[in-house]
Short mmCIF file of C-alpha atoms and ligand atoms in Angstrom, two decimals:
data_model
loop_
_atom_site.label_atom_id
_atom_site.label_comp_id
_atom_site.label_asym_id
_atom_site.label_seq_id
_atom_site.Cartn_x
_atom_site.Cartn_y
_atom_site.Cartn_z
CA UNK P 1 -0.33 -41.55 27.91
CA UNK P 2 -1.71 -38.40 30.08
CA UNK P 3 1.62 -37.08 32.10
CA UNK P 4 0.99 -35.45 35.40
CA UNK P 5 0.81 -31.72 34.97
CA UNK P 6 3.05 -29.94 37.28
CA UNK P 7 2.47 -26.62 36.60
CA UNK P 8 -0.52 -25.21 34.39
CA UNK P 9 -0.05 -21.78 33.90
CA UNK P 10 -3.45 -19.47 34.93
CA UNK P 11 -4.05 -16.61 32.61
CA UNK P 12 -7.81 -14.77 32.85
CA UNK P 13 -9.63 -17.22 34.83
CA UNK P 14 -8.58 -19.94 32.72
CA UNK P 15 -5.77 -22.71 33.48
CA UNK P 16 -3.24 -24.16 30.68
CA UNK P 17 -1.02 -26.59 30.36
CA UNK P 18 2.10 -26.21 29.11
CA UNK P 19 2.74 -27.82 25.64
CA UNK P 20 4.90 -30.64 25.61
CA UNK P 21 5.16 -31.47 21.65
CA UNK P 22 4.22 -27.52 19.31
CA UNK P 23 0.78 -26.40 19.68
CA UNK P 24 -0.41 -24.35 16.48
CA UNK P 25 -3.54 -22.39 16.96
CA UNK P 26 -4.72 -21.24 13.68
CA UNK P 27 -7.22 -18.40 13.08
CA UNK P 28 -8.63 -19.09 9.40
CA UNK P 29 -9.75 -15.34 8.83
CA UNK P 30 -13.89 -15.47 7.69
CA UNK P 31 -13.62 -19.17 7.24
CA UNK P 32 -17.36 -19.70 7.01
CA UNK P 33 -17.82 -23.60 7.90
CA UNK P 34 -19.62 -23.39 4.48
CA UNK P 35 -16.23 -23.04 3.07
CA UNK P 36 -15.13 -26.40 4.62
CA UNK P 37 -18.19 -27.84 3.49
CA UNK P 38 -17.87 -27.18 0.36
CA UNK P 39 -13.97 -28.39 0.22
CA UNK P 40 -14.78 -31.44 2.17
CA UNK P 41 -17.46 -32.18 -0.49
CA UNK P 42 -15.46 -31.69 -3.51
CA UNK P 43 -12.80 -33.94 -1.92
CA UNK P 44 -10.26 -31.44 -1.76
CA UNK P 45 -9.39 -31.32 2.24
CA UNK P 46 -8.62 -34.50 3.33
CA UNK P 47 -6.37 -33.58 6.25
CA UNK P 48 -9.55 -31.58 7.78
CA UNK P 49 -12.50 -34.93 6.49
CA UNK P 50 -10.18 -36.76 8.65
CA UNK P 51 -10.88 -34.64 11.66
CA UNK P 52 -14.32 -36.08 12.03
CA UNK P 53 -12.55 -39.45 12.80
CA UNK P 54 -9.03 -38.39 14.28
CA UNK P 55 -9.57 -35.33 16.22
CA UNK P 56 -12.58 -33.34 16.34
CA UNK P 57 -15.06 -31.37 14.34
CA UNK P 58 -17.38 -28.68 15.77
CA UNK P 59 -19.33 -25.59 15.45
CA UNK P 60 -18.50 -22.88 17.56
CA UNK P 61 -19.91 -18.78 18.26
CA UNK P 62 -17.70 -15.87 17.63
CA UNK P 63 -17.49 -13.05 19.75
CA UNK P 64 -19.69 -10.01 18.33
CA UNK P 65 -19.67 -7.83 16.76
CA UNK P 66 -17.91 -10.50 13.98
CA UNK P 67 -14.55 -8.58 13.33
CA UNK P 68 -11.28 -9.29 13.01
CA UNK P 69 -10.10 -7.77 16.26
CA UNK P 70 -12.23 -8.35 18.63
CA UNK P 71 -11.98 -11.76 18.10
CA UNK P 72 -8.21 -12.38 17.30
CA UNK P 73 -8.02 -10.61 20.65
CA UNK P 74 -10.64 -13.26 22.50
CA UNK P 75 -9.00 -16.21 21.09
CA UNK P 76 -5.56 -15.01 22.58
CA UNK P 77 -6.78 -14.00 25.83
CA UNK P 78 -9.44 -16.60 25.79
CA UNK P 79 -12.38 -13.98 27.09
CA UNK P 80 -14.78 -11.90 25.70
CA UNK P 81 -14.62 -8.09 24.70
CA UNK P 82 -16.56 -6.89 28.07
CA UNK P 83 -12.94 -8.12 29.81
CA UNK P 84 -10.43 -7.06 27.38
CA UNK P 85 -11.78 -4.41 25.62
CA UNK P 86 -11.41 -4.62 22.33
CA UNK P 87 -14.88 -4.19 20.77
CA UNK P 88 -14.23 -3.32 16.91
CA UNK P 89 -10.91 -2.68 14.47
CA UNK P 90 -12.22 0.92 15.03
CA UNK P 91 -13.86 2.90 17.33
CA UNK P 92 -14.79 6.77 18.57
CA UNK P 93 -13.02 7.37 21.60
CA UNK P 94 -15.97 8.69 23.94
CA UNK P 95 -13.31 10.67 25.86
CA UNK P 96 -12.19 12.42 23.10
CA UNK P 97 -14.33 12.61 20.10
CA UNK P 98 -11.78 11.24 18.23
CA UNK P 99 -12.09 8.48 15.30
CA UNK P 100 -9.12 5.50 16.46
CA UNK P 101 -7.83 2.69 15.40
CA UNK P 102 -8.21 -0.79 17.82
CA UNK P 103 -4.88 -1.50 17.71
CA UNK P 104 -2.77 -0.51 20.71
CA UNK P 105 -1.86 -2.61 23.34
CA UNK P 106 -2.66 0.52 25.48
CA UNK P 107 -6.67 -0.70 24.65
CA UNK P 108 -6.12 -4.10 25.76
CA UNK P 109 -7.19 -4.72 29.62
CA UNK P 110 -5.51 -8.07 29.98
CA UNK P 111 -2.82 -9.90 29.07
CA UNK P 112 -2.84 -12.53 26.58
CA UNK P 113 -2.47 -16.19 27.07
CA UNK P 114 0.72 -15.86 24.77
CA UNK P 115 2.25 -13.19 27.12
CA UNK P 116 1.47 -15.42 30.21
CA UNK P 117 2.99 -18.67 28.27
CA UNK P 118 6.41 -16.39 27.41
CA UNK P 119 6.81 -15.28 30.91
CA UNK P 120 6.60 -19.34 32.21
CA UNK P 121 9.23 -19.62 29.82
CA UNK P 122 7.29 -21.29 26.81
CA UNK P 123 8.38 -20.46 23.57
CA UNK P 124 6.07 -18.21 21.68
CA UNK P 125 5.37 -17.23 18.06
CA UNK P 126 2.78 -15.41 16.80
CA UNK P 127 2.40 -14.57 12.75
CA UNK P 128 -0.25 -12.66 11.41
CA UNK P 129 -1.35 -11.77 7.76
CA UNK P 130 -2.08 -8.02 8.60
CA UNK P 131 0.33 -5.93 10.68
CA UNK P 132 -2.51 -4.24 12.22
CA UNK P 133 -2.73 -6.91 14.95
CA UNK P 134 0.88 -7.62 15.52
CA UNK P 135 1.15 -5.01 18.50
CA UNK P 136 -1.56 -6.50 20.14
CA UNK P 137 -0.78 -10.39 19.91
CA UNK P 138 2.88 -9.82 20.59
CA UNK P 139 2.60 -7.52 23.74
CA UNK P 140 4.28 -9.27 26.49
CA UNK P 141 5.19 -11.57 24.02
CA UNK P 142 8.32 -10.30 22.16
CA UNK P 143 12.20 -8.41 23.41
CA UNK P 144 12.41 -9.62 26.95
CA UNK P 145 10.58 -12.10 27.06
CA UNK P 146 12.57 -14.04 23.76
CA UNK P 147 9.21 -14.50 21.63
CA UNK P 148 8.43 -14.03 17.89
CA UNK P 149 5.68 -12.06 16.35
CA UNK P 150 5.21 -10.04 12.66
CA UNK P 151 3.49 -10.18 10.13
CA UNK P 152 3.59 -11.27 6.50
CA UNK P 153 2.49 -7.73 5.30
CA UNK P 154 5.90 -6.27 6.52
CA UNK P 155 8.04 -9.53 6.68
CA UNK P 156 10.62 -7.73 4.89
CA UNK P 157 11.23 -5.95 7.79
CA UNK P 158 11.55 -7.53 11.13
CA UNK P 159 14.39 -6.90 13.48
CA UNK P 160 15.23 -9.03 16.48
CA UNK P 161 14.64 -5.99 18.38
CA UNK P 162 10.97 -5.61 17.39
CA UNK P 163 9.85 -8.91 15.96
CA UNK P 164 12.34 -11.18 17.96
CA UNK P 165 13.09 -12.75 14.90
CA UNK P 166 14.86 -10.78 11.61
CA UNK P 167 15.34 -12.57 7.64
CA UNK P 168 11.95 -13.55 7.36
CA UNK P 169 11.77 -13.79 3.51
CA UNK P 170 14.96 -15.71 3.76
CA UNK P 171 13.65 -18.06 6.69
CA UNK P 172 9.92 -18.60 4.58
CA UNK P 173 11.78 -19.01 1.05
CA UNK P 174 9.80 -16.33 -0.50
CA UNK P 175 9.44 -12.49 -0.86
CA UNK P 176 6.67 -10.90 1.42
CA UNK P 177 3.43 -11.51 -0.14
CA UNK P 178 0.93 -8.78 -1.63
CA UNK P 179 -1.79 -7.03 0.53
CA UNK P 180 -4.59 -8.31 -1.61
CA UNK P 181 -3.25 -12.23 -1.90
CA UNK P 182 -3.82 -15.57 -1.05
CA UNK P 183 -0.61 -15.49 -0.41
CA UNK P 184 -0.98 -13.27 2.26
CA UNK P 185 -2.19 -15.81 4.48
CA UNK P 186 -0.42 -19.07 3.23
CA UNK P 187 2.97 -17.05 3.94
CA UNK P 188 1.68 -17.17 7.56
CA UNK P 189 1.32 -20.77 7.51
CA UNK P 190 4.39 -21.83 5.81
CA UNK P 191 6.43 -19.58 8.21
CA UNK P 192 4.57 -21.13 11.13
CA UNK P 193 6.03 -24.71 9.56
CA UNK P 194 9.36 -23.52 9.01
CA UNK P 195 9.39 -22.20 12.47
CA UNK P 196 8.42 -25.30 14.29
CA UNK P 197 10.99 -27.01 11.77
CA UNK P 198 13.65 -24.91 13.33
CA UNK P 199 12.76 -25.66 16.57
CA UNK P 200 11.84 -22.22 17.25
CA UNK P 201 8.66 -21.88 19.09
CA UNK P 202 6.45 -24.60 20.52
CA UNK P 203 3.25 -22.33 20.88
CA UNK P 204 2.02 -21.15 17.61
CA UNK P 205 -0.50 -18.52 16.86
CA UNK P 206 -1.04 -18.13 13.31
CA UNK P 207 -3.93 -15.77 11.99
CA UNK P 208 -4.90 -15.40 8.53
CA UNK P 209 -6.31 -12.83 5.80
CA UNK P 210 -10.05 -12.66 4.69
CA UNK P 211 -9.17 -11.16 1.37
CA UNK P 212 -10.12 -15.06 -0.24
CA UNK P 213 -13.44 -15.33 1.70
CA UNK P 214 -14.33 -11.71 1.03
CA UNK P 215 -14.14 -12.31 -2.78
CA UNK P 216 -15.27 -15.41 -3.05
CA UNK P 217 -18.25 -17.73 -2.13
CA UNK P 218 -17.61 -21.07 -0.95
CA UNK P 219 -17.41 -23.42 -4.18
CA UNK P 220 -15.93 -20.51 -6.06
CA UNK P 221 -12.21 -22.05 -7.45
CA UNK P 222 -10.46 -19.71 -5.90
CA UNK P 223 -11.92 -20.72 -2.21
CA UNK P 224 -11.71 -24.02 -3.16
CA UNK P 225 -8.06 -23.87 -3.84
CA UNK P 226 -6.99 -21.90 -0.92
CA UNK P 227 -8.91 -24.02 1.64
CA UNK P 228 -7.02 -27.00 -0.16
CA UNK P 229 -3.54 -25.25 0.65
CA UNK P 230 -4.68 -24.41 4.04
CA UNK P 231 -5.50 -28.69 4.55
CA UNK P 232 -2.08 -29.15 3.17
CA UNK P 233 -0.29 -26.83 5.49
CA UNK P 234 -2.43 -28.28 8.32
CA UNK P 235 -1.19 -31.76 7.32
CA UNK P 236 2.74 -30.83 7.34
CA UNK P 237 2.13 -29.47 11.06
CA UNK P 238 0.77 -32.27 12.59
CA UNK P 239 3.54 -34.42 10.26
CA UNK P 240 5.91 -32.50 12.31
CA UNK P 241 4.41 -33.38 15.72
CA UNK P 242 1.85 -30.81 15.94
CA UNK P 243 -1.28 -30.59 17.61
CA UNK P 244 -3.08 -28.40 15.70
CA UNK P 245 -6.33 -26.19 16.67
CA UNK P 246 -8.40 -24.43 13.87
CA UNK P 247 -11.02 -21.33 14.68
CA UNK P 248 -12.18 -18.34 12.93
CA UNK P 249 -12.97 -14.85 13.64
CA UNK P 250 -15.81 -14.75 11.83
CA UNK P 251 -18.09 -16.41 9.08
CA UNK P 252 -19.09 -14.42 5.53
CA UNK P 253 -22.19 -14.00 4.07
CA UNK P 254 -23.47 -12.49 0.62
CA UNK P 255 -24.46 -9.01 0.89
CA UNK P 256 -25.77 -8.42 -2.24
CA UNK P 257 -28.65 -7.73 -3.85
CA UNK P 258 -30.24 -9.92 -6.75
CA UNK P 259 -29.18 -7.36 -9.63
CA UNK P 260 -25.76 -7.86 -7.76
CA UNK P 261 -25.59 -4.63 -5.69
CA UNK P 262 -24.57 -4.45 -2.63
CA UNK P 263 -27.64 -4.26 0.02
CA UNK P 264 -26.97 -1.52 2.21
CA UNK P 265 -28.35 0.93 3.90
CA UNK P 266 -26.17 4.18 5.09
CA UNK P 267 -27.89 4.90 8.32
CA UNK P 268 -25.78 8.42 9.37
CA UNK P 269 -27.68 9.46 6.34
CA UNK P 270 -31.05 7.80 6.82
CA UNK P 271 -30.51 9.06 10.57
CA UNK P 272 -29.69 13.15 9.76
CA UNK P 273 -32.03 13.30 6.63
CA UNK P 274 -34.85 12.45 9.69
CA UNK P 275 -33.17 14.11 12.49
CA UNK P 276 -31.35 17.00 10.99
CA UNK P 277 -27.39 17.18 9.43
CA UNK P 278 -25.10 16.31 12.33
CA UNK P 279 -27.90 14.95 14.71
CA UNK P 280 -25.77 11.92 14.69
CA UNK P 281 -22.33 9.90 14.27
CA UNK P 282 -21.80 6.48 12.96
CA UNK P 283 -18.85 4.38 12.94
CA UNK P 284 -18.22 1.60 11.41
CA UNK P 285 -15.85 -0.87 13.39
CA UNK P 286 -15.24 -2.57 10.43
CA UNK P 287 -12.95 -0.13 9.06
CA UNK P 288 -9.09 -1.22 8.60
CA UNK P 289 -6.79 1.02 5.96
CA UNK P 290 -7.46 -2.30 4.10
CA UNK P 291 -10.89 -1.80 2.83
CA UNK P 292 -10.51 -2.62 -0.92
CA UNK P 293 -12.64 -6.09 -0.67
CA UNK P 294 -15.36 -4.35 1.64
CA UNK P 295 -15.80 -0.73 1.22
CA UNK P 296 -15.55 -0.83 4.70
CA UNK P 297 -19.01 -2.09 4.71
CA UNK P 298 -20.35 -4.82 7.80
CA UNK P 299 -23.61 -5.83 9.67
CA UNK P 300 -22.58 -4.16 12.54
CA UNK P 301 -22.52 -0.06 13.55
CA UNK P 302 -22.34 1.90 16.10
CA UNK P 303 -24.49 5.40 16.09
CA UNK P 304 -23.86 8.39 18.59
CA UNK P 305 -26.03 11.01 19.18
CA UNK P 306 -24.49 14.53 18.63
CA UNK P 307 -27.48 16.83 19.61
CA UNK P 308 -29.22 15.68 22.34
CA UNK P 309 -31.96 13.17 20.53
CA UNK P 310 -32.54 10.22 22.91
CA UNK P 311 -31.45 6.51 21.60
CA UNK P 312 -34.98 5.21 21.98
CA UNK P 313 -35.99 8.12 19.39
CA UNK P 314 -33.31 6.81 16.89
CA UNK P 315 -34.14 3.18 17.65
CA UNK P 316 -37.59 3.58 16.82
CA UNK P 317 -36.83 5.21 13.57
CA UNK P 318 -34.22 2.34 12.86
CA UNK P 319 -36.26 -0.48 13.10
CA UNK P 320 -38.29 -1.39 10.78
CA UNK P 321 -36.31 -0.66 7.95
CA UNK P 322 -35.50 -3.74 5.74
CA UNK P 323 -32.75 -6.08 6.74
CA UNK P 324 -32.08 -4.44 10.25
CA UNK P 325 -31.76 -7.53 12.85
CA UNK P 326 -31.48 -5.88 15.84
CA UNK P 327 -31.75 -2.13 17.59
CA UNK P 328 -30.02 -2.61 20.90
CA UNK P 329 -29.05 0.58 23.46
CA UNK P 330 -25.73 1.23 24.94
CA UNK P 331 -26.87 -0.97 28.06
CA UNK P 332 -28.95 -3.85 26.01
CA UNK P 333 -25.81 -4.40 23.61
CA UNK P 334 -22.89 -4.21 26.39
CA UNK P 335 -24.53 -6.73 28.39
CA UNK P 336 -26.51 -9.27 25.23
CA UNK P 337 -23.39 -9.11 23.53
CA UNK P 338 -20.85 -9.16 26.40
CA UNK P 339 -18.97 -5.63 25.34
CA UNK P 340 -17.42 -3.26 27.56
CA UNK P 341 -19.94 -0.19 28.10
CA UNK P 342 -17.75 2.10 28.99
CA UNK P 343 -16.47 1.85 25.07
CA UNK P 344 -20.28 1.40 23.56
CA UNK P 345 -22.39 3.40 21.70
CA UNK P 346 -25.51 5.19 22.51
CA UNK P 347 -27.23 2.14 19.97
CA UNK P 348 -25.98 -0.54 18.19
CA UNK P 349 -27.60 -1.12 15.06
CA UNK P 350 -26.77 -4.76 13.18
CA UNK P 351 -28.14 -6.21 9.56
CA UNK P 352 -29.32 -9.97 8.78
CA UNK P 353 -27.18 -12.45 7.13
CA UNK P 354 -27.95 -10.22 3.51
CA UNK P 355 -27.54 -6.70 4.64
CA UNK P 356 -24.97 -4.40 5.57
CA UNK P 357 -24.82 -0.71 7.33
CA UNK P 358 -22.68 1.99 6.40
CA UNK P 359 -22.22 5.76 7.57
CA UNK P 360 -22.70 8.18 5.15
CA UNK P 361 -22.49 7.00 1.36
CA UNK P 362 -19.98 9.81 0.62
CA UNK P 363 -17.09 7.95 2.62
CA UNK P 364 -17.63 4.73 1.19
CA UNK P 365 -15.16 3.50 -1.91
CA UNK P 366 -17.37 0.58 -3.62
CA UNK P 367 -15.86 0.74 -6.88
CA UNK P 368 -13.09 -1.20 -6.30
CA UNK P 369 -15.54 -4.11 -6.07
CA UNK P 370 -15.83 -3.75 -9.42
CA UNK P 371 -19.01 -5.90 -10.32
CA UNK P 372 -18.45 -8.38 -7.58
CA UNK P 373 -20.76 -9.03 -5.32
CA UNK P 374 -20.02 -7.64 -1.51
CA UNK P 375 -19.61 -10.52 1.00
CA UNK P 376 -19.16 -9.59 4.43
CA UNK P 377 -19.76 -9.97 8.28
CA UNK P 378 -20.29 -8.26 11.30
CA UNK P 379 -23.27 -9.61 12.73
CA UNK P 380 -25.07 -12.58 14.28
CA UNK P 381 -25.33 -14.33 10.86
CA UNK P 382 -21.80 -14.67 10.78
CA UNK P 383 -21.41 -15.62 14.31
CA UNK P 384 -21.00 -19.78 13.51
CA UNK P 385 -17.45 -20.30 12.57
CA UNK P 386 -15.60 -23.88 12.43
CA UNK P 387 -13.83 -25.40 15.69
CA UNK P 388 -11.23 -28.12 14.64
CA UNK P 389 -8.64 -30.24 16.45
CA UNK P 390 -6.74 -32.50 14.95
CA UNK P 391 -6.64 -35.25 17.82
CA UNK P 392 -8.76 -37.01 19.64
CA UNK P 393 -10.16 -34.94 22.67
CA UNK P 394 -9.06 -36.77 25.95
CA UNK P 395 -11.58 -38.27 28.48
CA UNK P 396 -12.37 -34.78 30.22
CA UNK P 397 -12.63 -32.79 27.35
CA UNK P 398 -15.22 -35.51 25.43
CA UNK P 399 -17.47 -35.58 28.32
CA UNK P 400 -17.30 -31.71 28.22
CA UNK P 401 -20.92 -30.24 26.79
CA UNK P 402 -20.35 -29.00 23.09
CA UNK P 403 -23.56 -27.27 22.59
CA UNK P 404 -22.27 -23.32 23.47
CA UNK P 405 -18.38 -23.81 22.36
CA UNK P 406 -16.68 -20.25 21.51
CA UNK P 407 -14.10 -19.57 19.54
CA UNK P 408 -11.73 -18.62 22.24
CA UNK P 409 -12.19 -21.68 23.79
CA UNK P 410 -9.72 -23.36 21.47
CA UNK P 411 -6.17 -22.64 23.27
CA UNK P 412 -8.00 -24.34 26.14
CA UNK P 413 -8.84 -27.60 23.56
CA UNK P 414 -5.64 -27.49 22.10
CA UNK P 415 -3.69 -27.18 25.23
CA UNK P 416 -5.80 -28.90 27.75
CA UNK P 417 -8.21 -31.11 25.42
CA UNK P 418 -5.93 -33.78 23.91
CA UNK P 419 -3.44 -35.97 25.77
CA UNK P 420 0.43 -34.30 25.40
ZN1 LIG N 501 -11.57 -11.21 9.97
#
């Protein structure tokens, strides 16, 4: 039965309505639909199969470049990075030189859908694996406002002050998982359950780790056996009443060679062996202090010139080399990839669906992959990522066309897309 909605709340151009049974948006970090594919196959995510019948099952784009917070940040504000201004996990500050982190709400140029939701007086919890995002997704969110948002990686630690919320370990049943777990991300999900258990919050954010994806290709055991807990967490929420929404960041692809090496190519070195040492900068926005899985290694950099050589002159040597995909100016890539210029590059330089830039070789750690072989993301070839819900879409939202969904569209499907 629809019930007349009184008063959606308007947040960024977009309209919500407010939840009347929990709402769990989940971001399954670098969940490749291959990986579901491969579960669903092996018979091991039942919950998720059952979407194709019950809910709904689609395909969806990622905002690019295909990191971690650029996207975590469009799903919760439900635009791209041209209007909130997160474009990477790192960036050079064109103002002043220097080499940041993405992470301050200070970046962020517009509130999130969470914030908006607290303020109407919804209650709000947001739990993510890293803590590197928990500043962003809670702004507006926790202290006055009465919200909850930490993260796993320091769930040992929350205050009501900070995190709205304090005994985490105690509340989840557990001690706070390791950095480089599985556990890192099923800790999110089982303290999202316990929180709707409690009553606490009836809008749910809960964004995972990569580490699993990163490590592992799709019908490896381990991603078989994550994916399988994730279905079973999926399946408690919507025991408990839950309408539950499922996106990811970004998909993963192999980035190795055939002898198992990864396929890069460091292009601050290819770029100052041609143009002379310090002709140019590049920065990887990949980069997290978390780097163990990746080397800090993606398909998608940004070069700056430092003396004076025009883009199209570094383009032109760029292109052309094996496994670049595209060569795009500061103008071309703000406005094809919907990024805010005033934080881009002179050129943006991205690899295929097998390759992977770095800056210079020196500042990249790959032996802690250790004879694996590098998966990672970045660029266009991980820009399909899976869209679930786990009811059936109401009249307005089947008639809807499917064809260019986004990830960030999926607060609107899970809010506004299935009757309350
Ligand atoms: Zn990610």
């Amino acid at each position: 039965m629809e019930q007349t909605v009184i008063d959606p709340i308007g947040v960024n151009g977009r309209t919500y309505r407010r939840p009347n049974r929990p709402a769990v948006v989940i971001c399954a970090d670098g969940c490749d639909p291959r990986y579901l594919e491969a579960g669903i196959a092996a018979g091991m995510l039942p919950t998720i199969a059952g979407f194709r019948e019950n809910g709904f099952c689609g395909l969806a784009d990622a905002a690019m470049p295909t990191f971690t917070n650029p996207n975590n940040v469009s799903i919760v504000t439900g635009v791209a990075p041209a209007r909130h201004g997160i474009s990477g996990n790192f960036a050079l500050d064109r103002d002043t030189g220097a080499e940041v982190m993405m992470t301050d709400p200070a970046m962020l140029r517009v509130p999130t859908l969470l914030a908006a939701m607290s303020q109407a007086g919804v209650s709000i919890a947001a739990v993510t694996a890293k803590d590197k995002l928990r500043r962003m997704l809670g702004h507006g969110v926790v202290n006055s406002h009465g919200g909850i948002c930490f993260s796993s990686e320091f769930a040992d630690c929350c205050t009501l002050a900070e995190h709205g919320i304090d005994k985490v370990e105690a509340l989840v049943g557990r001690s706070k998982p390791d950095m480089y777990s599985a556990d890192l991300s099923l800790f999110v999900l089982d303290a999202g359950i316990k929180l709707v258990e409690e009553s606490r919050a009836k809008l749910l954010y809960l964004s995972l780790s990569d580490y699993v994806q990163h490590g592992h290709a799709p019908d490896e055991p381990e991603a078989l056996d994550f994916h399988r807990a994730l279905d079973q967490r999926i399946a408690r929420l919507m025991e408990l009443g839950c309408v539950v929404g499922v996106t990811a960041d970004h998909g993963m692809n192999d980035k190795a060679l055939p002898d198992g090496s990864p396929h890069v190519i460091f292009l601050e070195d290819v770029l100052n062996r041609e143009f002379g040492a310090g002709a140019v900068r590049v920065i990887c926005p990949i980069t997290d202090p978390f780097v163990r899985h990746h080397g800090a290694l993606g398909s998608f950099v940004r070069v700056y010139a430092k003396t004076g050589i025009a883009p199209a002159e570094l383009a032109r040597a760029v292109r052309g080399l094996p496994g670049i995909d595209q060569v795009l100016d500061r103008a071309a890539a703000s406005a094809e990839y919907e990024l805010p210029w005033d934080r881009e590059a002179d050129l943006v330089v991205t690899g295929d669906a097998n390759t992977v830039l770095g800056a210079s070789e020196a500042e990249h750690d790959l032996s802690e992959l250790a004879g694996h072989r590098l998966r990672s993301h970045g660029g266009r070839g991980e820009q399909r990522v899976p869209f679930l819900l786990s009811h059936l879409l109401n009249g307005e939202y089947q008639d809807k066309p499917k064809t260019r969904l986004r990830n960030f569209d999926i607060f609107d499907f899970a809010l506004n897309g299935v009757s309350q």
